[in-house]
CSV table of C-alpha atoms and ligand atoms in Angstrom, one decimal:
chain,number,residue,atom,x,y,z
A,837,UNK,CA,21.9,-26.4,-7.4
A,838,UNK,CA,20.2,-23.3,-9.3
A,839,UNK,CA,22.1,-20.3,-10.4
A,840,UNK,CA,21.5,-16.6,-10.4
A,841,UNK,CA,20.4,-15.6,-13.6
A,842,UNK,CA,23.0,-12.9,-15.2
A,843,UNK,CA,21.8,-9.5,-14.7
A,844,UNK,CA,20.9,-8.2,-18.2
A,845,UNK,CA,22.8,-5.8,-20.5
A,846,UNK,CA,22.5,-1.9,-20.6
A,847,UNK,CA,22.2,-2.0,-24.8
A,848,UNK,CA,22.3,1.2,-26.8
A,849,UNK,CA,18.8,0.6,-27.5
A,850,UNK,CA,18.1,0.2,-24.1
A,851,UNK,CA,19.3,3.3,-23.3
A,852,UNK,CA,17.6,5.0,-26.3
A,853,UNK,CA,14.2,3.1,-25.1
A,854,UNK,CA,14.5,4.5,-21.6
A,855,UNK,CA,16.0,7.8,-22.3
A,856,UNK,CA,12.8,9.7,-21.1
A,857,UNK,CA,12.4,8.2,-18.0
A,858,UNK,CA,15.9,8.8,-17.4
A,859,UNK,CA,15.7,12.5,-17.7
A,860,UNK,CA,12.7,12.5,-15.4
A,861,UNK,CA,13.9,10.1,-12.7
A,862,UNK,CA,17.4,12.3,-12.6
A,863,UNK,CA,16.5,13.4,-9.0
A,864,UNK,CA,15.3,10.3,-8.2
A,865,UNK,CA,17.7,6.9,-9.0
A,866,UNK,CA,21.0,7.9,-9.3
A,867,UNK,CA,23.6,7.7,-12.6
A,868,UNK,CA,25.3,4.7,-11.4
A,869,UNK,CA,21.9,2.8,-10.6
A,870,UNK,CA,20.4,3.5,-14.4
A,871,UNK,CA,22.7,0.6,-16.1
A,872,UNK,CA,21.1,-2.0,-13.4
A,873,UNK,CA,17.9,-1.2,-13.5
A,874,UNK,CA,17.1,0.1,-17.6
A,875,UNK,CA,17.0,-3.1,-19.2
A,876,UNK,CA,14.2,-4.3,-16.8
A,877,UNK,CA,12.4,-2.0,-17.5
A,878,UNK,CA,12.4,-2.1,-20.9
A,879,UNK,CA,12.3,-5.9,-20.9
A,880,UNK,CA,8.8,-5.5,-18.2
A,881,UNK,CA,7.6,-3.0,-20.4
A,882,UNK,CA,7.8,-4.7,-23.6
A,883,UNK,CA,6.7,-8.4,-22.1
A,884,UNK,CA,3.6,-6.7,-20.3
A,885,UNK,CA,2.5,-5.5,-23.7
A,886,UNK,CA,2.5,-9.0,-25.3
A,887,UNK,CA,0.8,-10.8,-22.5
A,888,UNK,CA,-1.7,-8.7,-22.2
A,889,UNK,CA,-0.9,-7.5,-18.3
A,890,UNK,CA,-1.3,-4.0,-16.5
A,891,UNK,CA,1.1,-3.2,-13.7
A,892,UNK,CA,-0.6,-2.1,-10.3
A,893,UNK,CA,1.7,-0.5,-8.0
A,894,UNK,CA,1.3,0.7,-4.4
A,895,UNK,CA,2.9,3.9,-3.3
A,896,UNK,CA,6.0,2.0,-1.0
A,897,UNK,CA,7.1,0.0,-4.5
A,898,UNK,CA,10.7,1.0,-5.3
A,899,UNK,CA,11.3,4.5,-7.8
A,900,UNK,CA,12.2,2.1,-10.6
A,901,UNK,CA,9.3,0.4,-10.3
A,902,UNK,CA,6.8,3.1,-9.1
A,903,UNK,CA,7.9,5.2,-11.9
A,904,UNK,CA,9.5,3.1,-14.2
A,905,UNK,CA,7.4,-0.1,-15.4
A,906,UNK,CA,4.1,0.9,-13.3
A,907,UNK,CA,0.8,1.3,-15.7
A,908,UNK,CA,-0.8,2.7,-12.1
A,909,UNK,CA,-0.1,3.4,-9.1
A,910,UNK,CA,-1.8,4.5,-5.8
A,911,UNK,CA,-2.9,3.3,-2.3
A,912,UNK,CA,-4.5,0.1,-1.5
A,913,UNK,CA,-8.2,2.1,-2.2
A,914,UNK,CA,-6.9,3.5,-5.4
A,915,UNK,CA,-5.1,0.0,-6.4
A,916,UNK,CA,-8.6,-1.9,-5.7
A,917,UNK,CA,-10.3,0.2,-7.9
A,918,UNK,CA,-8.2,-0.1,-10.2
A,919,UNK,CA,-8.3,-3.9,-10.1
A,920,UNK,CA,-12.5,-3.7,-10.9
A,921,UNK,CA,-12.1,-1.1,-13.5
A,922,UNK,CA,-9.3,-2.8,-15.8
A,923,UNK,CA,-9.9,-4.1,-18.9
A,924,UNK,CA,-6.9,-6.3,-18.8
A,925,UNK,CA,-6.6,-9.7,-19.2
A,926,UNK,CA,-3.4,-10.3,-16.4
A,927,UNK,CA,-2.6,-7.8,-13.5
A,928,UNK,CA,0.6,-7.8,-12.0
A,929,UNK,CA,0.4,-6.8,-8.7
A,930,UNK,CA,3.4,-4.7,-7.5
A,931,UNK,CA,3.1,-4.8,-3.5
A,932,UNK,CA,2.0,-7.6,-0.7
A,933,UNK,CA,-0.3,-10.5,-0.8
A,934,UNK,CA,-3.4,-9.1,0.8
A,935,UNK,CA,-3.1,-6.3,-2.1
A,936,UNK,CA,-3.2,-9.3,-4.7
A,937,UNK,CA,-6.1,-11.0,-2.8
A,938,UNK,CA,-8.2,-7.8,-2.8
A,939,UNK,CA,-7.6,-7.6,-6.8
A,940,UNK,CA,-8.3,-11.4,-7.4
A,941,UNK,CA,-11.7,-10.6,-5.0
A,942,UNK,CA,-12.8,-7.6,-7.3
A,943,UNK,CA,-11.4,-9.3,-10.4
A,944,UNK,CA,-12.1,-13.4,-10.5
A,945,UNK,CA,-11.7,-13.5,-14.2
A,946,UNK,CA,-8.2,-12.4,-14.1
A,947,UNK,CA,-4.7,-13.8,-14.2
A,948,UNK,CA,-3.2,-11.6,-11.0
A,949,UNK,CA,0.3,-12.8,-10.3
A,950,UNK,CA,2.3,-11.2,-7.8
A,951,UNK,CA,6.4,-11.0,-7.8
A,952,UNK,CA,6.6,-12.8,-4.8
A,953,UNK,CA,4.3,-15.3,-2.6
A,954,UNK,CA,6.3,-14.2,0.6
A,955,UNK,CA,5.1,-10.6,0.3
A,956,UNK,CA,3.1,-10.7,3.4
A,957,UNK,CA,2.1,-7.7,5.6
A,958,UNK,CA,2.2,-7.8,9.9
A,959,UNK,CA,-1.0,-6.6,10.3
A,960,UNK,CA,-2.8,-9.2,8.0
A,961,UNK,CA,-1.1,-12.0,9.7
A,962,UNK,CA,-1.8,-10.7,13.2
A,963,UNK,CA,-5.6,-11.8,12.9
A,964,UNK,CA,-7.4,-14.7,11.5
A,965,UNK,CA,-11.3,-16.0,10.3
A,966,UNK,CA,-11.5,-17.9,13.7
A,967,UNK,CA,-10.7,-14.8,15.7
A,968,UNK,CA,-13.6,-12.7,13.9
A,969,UNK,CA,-15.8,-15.4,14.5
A,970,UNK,CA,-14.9,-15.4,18.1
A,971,UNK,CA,-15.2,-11.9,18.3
A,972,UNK,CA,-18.8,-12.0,16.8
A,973,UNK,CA,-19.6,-14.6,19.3
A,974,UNK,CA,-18.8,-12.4,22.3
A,975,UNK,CA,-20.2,-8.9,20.6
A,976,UNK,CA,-23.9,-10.3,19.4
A,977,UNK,CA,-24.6,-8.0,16.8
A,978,UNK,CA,-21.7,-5.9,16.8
A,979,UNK,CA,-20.9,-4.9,13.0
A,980,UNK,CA,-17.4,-5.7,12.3
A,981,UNK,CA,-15.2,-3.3,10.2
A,982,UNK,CA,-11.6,-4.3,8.6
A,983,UNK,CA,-9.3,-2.6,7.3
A,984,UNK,CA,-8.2,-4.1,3.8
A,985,UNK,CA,-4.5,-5.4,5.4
A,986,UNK,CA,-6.1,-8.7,6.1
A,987,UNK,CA,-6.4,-12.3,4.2
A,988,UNK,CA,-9.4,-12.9,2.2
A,989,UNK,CA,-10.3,-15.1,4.7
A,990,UNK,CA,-11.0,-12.6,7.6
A,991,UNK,CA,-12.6,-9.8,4.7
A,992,UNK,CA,-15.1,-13.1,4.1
A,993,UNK,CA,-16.1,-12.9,8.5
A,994,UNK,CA,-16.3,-9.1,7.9
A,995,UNK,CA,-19.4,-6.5,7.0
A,996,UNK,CA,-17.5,-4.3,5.4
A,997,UNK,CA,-14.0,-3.7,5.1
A,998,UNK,CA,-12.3,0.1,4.8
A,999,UNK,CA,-8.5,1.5,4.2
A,1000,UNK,CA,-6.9,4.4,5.6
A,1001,UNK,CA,-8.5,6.6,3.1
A,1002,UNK,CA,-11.7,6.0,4.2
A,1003,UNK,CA,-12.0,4.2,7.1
A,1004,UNK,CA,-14.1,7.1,9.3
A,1005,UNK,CA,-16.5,7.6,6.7
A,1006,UNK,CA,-16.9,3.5,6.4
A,1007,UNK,CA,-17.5,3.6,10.7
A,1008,UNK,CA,-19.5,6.1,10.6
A,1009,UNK,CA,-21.6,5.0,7.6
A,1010,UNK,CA,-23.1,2.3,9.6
A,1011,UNK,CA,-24.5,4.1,11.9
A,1012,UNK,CA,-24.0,1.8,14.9
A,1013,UNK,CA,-23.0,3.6,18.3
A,1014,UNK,CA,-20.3,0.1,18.6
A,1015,UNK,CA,-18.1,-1.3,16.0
A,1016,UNK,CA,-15.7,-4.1,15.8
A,1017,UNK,CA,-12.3,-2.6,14.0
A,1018,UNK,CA,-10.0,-5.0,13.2
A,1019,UNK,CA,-7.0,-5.7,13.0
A,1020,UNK,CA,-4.7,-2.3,13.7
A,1021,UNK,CA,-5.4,-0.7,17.2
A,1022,UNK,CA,-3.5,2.3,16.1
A,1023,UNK,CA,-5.8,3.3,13.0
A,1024,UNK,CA,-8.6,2.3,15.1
A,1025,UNK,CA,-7.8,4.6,17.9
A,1026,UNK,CA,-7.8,7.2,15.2
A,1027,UNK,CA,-11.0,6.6,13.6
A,1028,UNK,CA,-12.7,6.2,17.5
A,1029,UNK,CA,-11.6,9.9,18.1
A,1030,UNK,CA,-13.1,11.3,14.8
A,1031,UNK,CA,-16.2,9.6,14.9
A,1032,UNK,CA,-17.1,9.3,18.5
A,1033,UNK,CA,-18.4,5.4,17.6
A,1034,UNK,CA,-17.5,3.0,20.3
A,1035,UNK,CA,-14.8,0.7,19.1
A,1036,UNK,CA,-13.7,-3.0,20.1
A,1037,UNK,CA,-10.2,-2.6,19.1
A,1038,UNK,CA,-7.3,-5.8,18.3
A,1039,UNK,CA,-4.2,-5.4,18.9
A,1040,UNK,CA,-2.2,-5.3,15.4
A,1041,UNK,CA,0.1,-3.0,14.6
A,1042,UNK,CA,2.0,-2.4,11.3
A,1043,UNK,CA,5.7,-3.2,11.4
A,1044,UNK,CA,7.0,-0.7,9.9
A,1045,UNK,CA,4.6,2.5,11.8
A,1046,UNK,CA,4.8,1.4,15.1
A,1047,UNK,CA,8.6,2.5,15.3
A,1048,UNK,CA,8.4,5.9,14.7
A,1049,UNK,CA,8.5,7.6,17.7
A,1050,UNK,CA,7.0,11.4,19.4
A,1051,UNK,CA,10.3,12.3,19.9
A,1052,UNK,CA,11.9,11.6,16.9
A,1053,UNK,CA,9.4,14.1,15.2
A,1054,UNK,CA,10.2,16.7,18.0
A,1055,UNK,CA,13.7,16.2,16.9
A,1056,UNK,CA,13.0,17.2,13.7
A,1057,UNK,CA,10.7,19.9,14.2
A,1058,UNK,CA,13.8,21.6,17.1
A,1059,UNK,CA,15.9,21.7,13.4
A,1060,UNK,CA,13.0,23.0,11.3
A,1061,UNK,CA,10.3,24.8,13.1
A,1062,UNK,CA,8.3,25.2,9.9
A,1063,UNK,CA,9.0,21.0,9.0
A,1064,UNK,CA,5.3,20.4,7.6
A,1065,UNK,CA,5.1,16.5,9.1
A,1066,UNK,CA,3.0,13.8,7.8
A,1067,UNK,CA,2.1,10.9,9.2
A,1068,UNK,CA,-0.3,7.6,7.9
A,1069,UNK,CA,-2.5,6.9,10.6
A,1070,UNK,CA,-0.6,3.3,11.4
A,1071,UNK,CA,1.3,5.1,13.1
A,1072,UNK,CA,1.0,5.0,17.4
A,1073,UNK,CA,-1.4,8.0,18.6
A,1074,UNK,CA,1.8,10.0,20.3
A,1075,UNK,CA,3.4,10.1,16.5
A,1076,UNK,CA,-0.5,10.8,15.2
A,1077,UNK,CA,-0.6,13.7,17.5
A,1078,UNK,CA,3.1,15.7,17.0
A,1079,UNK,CA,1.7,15.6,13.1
A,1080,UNK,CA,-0.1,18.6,11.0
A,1081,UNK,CA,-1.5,15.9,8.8
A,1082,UNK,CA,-2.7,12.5,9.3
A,1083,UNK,CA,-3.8,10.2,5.9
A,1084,UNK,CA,-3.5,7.7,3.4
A,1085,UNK,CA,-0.4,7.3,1.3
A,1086,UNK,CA,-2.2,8.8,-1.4
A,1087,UNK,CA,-3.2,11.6,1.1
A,1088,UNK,CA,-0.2,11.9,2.4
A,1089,UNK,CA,1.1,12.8,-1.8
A,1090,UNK,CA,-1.6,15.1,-2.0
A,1091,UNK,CA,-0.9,17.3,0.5
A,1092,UNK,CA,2.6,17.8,-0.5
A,1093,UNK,CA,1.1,19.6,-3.2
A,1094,UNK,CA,-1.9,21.1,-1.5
A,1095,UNK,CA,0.5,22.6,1.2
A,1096,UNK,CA,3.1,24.2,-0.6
A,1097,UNK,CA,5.8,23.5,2.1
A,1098,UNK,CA,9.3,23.5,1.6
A,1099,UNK,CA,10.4,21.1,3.8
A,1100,UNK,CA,8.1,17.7,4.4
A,1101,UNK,CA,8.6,14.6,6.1
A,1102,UNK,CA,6.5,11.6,5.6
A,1103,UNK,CA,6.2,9.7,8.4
A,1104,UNK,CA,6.0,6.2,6.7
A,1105,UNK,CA,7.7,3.8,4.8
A,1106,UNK,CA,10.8,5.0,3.4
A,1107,UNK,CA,10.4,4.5,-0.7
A,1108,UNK,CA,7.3,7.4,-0.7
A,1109,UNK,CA,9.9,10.2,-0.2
A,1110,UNK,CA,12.0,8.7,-3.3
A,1111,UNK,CA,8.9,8.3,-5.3
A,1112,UNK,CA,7.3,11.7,-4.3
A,1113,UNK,CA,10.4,13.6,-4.6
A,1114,UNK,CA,10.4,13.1,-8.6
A,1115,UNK,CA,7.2,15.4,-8.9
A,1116,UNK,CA,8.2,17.5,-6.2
A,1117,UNK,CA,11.7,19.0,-7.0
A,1118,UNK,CA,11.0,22.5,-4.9
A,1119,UNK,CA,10.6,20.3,-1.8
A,1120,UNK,CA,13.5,19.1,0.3
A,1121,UNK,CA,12.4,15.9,2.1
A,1122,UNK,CA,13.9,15.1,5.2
A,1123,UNK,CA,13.9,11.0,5.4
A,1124,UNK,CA,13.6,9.0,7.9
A,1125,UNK,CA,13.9,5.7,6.9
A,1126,UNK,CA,11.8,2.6,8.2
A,1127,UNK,CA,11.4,0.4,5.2
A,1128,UNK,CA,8.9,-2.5,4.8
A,1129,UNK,CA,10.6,-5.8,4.4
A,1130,UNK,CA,7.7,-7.3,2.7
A,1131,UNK,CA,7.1,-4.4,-0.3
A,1132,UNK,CA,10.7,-4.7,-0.6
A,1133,UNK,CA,10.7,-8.5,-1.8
A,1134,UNK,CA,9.1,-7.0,-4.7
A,1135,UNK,CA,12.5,-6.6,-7.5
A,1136,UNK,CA,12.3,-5.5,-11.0
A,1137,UNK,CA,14.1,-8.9,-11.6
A,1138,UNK,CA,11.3,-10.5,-9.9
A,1139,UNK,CA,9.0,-8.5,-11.9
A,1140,UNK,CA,10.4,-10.2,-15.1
A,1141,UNK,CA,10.3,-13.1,-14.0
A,1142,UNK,CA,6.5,-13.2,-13.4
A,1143,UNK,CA,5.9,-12.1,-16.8
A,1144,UNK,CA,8.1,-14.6,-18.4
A,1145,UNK,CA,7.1,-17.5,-16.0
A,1146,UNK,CA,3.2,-16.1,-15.6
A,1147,UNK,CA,3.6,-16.6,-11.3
A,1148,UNK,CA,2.9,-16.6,-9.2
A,1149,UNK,CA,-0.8,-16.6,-9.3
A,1150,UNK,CA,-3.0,-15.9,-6.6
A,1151,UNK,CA,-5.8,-17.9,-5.8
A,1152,UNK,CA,-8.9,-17.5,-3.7
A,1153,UNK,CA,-11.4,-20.1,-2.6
A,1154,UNK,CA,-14.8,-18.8,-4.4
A,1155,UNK,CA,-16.7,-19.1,-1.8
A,1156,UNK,CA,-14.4,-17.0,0.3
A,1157,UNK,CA,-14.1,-14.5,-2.2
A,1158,UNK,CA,-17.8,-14.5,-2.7
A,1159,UNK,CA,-18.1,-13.3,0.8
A,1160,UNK,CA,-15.2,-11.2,0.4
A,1161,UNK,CA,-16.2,-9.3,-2.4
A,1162,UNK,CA,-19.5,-8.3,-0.2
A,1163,UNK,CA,-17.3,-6.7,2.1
A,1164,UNK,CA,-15.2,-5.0,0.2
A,1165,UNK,CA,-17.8,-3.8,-2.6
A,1166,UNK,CA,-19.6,-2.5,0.2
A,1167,UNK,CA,-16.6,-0.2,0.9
A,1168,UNK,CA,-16.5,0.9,-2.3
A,1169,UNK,CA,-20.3,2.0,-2.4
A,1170,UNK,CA,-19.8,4.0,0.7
A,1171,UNK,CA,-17.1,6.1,-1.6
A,1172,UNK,CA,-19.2,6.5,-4.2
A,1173,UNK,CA,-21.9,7.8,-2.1
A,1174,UNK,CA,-19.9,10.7,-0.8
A,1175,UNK,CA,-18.5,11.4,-4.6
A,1176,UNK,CA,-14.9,10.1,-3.5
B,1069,LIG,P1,-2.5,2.9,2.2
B,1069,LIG,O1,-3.8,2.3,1.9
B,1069,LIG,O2,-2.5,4.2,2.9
B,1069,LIG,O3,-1.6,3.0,0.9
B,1069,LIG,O4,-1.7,2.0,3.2
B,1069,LIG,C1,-1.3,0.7,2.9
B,1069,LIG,C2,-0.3,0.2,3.8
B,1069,LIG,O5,0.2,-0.9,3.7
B,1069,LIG,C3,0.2,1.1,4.8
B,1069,LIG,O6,1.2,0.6,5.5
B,1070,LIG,FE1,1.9,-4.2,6.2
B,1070,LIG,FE2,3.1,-2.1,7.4
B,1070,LIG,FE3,4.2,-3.3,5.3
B,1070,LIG,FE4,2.0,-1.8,5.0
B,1070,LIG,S1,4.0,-1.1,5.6
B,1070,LIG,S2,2.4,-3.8,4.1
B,1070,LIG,S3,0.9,-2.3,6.9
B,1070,LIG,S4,3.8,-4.3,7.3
């Protein structure tokens, strides 16, 4: 039988270690969460130091991660490049599996461990290497697009692969009049009305997106006319279209600032309000809350225990991720081409 380890102390020099963070996160983690959560962060903070290891985290990660042991932080576009830029020698990788795979793709030569192996994603599992094979099979010639929610294994069958950040400019990069977009319909039916490409669309949705609801926002919008709404383009088309702006997570944190509403809901996971929020004090956030099982497996004592225990590490074939990396460095070329 294993026992729980015992949660660890809030010290006085805990307390004094974290007191900045603590002023800062005020708004964000309430005063009787701090005790729980302080002396993992120092604890993360001080371990990653010694071993060498940079924290990624994506945008849905808990406050007390996001804000308190991350050394970045971004979208799954911003977390990749961050992955091939780093000059560390271990990355933790704060979010889901398909997030690790992409860093291990861009960065062979690195330890990247992430908190938990279940961490998985319903889009990446809706779709596997046979299936884009199939598909290729049946559209001779067809270049095949995916988004970067998907195993290494399927980013190896593809041409190119593209998040929510840039996935129009990826389509219409290849100047093809037909496309293969895999694996989320709803993001593809996006991109096929900005671009005018034809796409050959599968049918995976994310989780957590595909229950938000038109009416829900129409709700919202009776008890705030001037509500400035949000949405990541996951989301179904109805939702998509109730919305004054569609993007990425990152996007989505930029506008906040851009816009200079007062009252913003993000139509997405439920930890970006908590993590926006801290930067964002004149802006009352209305919250809906759909959270993502899988980013939540991810624990600060989990986080710990990675360090300490140096797992769980994430492997990819190398011939897979030598076809991977194709894929996905061709995505990051078409960025740098347009200056993003
Ligand atoms: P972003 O690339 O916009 O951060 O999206 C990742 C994701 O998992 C959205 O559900
Ligand atoms: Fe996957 Fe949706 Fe969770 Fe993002 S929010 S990791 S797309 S299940």
């Amino acid at each position: 039988m294993t026992t729980a380890a015992a949660p660890l102390a809030y010290t006085p020099e805990v307390a004094a270690a974290t007191s900045d963070l603590r002023r800062r996160l005020a708004r964000v983690i309430p005063d009787v969460e701090w005790p729980v959560h302080a002396p993992y962060v120092a604890a993360i903070r001080r371990l990653a130091r010694e071993r060498g290891a940079v924290i990624l985290a994506h945008n849905y990660q808990t406050p007390e991660i996001f804000h308190g042991v991350a050394d970045y932080v971004g979208d799954s576009l911003g977390l990749a490049r961050q992955a091939a830029a780093c000059d560390a020698r271990v990355i933790v990788q704060c979010g889901v599996h398909f997030m690790a795979e992409t860093s291990k793709i861009l960065a062979p030569d690195k330890t990247v461990l992430i908190p938990d192996l279940e961490a998985g994603c319903s889009l990446a599992a809706s779709i596997t290497g046979d299936d884009v094979r199939l598909l290729r099979e049946r559209y001779p010639g067809v270049p095949v697009v995916t988004y970067v929610n998907t195993s290494a294994e399927v980013k190896a069958e593809s041409d190119v692969c593209c998040t929510s950040a840039n996935a129009v400019e990826v389509v219409e990069s290849l100047g093809s009049d037909r496309v293969i977009f895999l694996p989320d319909e709803y993001l593809g039916r996006y991109v096929a009305g900005r671009t005018g490409v034809e796409l050959v669309l599968w049918r995976g949705h994310c989780e957590v997106h595909e229950r938000f609801t038109a009416e829900e926002i129409r709700a919202m919008r009776r008890f705030d006319p001037a509500l400035h709404v949000l949405a990541h383009p996951e989301c179904p088309p109805e939702v998509l279209a109730e919305a004054d702006y569609v993007g990425s997570t990152s996007g989505m944190i930029d506008e906040v600032g851009r816009s200079g509403a007062r009252r913003v809901v993000l139509i997405t996971e439920c930890s970006m309000s908590d993590n926006v929020a801290a930067a964002h004090p004149e802006v009352d956030f209305v919250r809906p809350c759909n959270l993502c099982p899988h980013m939540k497996r991810i624990t600060l004592p989990k986080v710990l225990r990675s360090l300490e225990t140096m797992t769980h590490e994430v492997t990819v074939d190398p011939e897979v991720a030598r076809r991977a990396r194709r894929a996905v460095e061709r995505m990051l070329e078409v960025g740098r081409g347009s200056g993003r």
